[in-house]
Coordinates of C-alpha atoms in Angstrom, one line a residue:
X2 CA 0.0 0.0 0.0
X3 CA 3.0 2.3 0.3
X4 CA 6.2 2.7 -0.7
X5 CA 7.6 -0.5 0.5
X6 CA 4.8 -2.6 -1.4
X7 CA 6.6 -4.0 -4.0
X8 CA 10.2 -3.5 -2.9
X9 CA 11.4 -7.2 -2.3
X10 CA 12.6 -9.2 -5.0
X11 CA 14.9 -12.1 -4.7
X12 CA 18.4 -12.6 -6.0
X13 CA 18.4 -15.5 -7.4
X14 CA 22.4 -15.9 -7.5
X15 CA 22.6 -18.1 -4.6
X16 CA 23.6 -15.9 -2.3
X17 CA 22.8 -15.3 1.4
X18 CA 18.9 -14.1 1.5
X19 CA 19.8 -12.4 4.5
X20 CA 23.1 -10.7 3.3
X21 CA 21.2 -9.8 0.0
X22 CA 17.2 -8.4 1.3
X23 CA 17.0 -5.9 3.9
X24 CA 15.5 -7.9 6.5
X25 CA 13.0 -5.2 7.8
X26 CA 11.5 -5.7 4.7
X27 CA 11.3 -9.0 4.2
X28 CA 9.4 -9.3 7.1
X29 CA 6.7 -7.0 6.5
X30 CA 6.7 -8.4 3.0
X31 CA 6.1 -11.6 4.6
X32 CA 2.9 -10.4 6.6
X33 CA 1.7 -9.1 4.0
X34 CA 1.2 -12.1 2.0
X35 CA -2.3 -11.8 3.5
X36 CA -4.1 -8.7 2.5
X37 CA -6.9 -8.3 5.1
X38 CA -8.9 -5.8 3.2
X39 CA -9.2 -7.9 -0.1
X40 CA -9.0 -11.4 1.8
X41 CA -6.1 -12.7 -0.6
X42 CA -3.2 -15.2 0.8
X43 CA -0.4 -15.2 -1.4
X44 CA 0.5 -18.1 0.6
X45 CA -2.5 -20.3 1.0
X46 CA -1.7 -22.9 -0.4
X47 CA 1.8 -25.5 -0.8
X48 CA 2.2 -23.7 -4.5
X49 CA 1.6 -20.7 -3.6
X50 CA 3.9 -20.6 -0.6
X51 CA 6.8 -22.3 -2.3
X52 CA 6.7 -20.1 -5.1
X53 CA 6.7 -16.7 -2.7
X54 CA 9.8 -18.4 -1.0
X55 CA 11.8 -19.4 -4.0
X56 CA 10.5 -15.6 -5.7
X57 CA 12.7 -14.4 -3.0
X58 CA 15.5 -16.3 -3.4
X59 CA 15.2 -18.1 0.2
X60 CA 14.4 -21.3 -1.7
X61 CA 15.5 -22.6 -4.6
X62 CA 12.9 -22.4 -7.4
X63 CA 11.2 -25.5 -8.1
X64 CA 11.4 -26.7 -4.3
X65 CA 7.9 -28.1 -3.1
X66 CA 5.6 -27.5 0.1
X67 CA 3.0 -29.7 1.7
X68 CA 0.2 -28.2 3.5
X69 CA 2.0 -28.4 7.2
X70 CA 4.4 -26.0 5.5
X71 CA 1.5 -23.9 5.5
X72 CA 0.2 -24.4 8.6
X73 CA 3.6 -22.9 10.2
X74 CA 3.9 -20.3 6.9
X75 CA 0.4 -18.9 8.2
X76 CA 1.2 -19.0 12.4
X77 CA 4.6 -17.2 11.7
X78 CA 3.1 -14.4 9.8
X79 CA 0.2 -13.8 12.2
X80 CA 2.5 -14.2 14.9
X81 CA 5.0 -11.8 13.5
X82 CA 2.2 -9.3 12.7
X83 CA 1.0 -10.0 16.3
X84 CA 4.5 -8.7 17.2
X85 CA 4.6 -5.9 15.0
X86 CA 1.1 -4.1 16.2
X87 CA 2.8 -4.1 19.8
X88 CA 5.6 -2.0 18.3
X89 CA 2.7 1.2 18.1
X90 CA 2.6 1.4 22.0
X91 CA 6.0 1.2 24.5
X92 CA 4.1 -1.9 26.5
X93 CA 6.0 -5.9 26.2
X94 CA 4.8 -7.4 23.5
X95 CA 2.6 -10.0 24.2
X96 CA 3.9 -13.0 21.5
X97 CA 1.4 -15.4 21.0
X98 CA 2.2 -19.2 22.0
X99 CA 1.7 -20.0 18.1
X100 CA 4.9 -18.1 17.4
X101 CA 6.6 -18.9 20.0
X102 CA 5.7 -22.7 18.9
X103 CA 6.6 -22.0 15.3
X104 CA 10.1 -20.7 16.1
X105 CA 11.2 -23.4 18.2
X106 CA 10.4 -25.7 15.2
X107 CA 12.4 -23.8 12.8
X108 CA 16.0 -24.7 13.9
X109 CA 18.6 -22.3 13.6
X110 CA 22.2 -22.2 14.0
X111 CA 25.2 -19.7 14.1
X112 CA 27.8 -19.4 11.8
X113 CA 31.5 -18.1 11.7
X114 CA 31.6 -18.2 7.7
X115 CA 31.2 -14.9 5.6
X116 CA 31.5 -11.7 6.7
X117 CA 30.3 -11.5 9.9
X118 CA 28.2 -14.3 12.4
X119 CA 24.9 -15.5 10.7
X120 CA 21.8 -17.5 11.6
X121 CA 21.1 -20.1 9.2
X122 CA 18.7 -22.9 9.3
X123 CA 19.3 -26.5 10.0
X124 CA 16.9 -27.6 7.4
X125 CA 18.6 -28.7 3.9
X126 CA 18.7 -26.1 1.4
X127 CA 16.4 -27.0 -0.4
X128 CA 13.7 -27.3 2.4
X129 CA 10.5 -24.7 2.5
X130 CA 10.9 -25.3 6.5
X131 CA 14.5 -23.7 5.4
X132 CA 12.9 -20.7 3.9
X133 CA 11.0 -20.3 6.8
X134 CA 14.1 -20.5 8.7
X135 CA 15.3 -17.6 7.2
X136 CA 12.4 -15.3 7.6
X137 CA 13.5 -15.9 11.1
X138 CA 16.5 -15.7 10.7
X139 CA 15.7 -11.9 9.4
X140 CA 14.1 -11.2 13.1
X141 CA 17.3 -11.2 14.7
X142 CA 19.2 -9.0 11.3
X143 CA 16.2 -6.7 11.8
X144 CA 16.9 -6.1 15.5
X145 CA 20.7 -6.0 14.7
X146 CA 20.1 -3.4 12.1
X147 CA 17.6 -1.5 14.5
X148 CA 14.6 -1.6 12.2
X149 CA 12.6 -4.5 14.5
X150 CA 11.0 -1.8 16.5
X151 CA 10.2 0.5 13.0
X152 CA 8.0 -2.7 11.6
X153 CA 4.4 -2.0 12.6
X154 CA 1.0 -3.0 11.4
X155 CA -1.9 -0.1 10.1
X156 CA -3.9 0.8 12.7
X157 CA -6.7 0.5 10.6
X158 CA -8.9 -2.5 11.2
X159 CA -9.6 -3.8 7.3
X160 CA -6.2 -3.0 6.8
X161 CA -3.2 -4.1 8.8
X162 CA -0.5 -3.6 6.3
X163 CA 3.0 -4.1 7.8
X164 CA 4.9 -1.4 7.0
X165 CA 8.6 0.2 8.0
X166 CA 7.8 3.2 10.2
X167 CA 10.5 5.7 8.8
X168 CA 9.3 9.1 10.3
X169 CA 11.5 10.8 12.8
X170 CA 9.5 10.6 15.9
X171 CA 8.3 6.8 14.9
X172 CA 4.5 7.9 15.8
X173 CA 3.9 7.0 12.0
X174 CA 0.3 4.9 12.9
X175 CA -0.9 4.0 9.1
X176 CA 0.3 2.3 6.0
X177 CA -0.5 5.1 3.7
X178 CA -1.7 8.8 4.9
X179 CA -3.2 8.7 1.2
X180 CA -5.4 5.8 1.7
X181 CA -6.0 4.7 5.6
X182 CA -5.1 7.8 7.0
X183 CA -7.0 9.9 5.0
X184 CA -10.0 7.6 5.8
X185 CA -9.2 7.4 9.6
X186 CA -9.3 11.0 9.8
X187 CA -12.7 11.8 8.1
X188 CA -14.3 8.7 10.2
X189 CA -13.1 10.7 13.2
X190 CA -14.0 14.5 11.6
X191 CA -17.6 13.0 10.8
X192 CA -18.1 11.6 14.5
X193 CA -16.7 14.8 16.5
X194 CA -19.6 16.4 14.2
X195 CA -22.5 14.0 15.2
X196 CA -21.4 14.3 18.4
X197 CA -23.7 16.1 20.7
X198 CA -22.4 19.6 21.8

């Protein structure tokens, strides 16, 4: 819905997802393979959510899903946009159990090679749990690169479009101050004026 719709592609030269997507964006790219307003899963089914893996290079094309690879495809991202609409206020988060569920199944390691210490999965390659590995993974690189805290949801109900909070004072509360915010204000100018005086 803004300017960050649209921004990932993959690589497709084998390198390191994480080394070669900004991770902040990733993420919210990953929530919003479910657009709420329009009801449309990008990831819904085993096709669709191998394809959205290998389209950003965390898989390599061709690799399959089944549909428990959906199941956890589908608890991360709600998790992670959980996690996201707790970065509007300063309270804890409050992650759901599903997330914290889905992590623990996606093993992770650290490693020494490249240019400085990575998380990578334990999953072969070739893997979709791998992929979603990675988008993990990006978490930790997001937090590292002190986005994490920037990635919030729209405050609008039908909406709830992750997005990368880049204003100054990180109050930034829609996805688009064109669409959402423009429609959040005139629900709010049209009830101060029904209001009763």
């Amino acid at each position: 819905m803004d300017e960050q719709e649209g921004a990932m592609t993959g690589t497709g030269t084998g390198e390191d997802p994480a080394a070669a997507v900004d991770p902040a964006l990733l993420l919210a790219d990953f929530v919003n393979t479910l657009d709420v307003e329009s009801a449309s899963d990008e990831i819904a089914t085993p096709a669709g959510l191998a394809g959205w893996l290998a389209g950003r290079g965390l898989v390599p094309s061709g690799a399959a899903a089944v549909d428990a690879d959906v199941r956890t495809a589908v608890a991360l991202r709600e998790g992670l946009r959980e996690a996201m609409e707790a970065h509007h206020g300063s309270q804890e988060a409050d992650i759901p159990d599903d997330l914290e569920d889905v992590l623990a199944a996606l093993p992770l390691r650290v490693t020494l090679t490249g240019p400085r210490p990575a998380l990578v999965p334990l999953d072969p390659p070739g893997a979709t749990a791998a992929g979603l590995a990675r988008i993990a993974a990006a978490v930790m690189d997001s937090v590292a690169a002190g986005t994490w805290p920037r990635l919030k949801t729209c405050q609008v109900d039908t909406c709830r479009w992750a997005f990368l909070d880049t204003s100054k004072n990180r109050s930034r509360s829609w996805c688009s101050m064109k669409v959402c915010g423009n429609r959040a204000k005139t629900r709010a100018y049209r009830a101060r004026r029904r209001a009763p005086a």
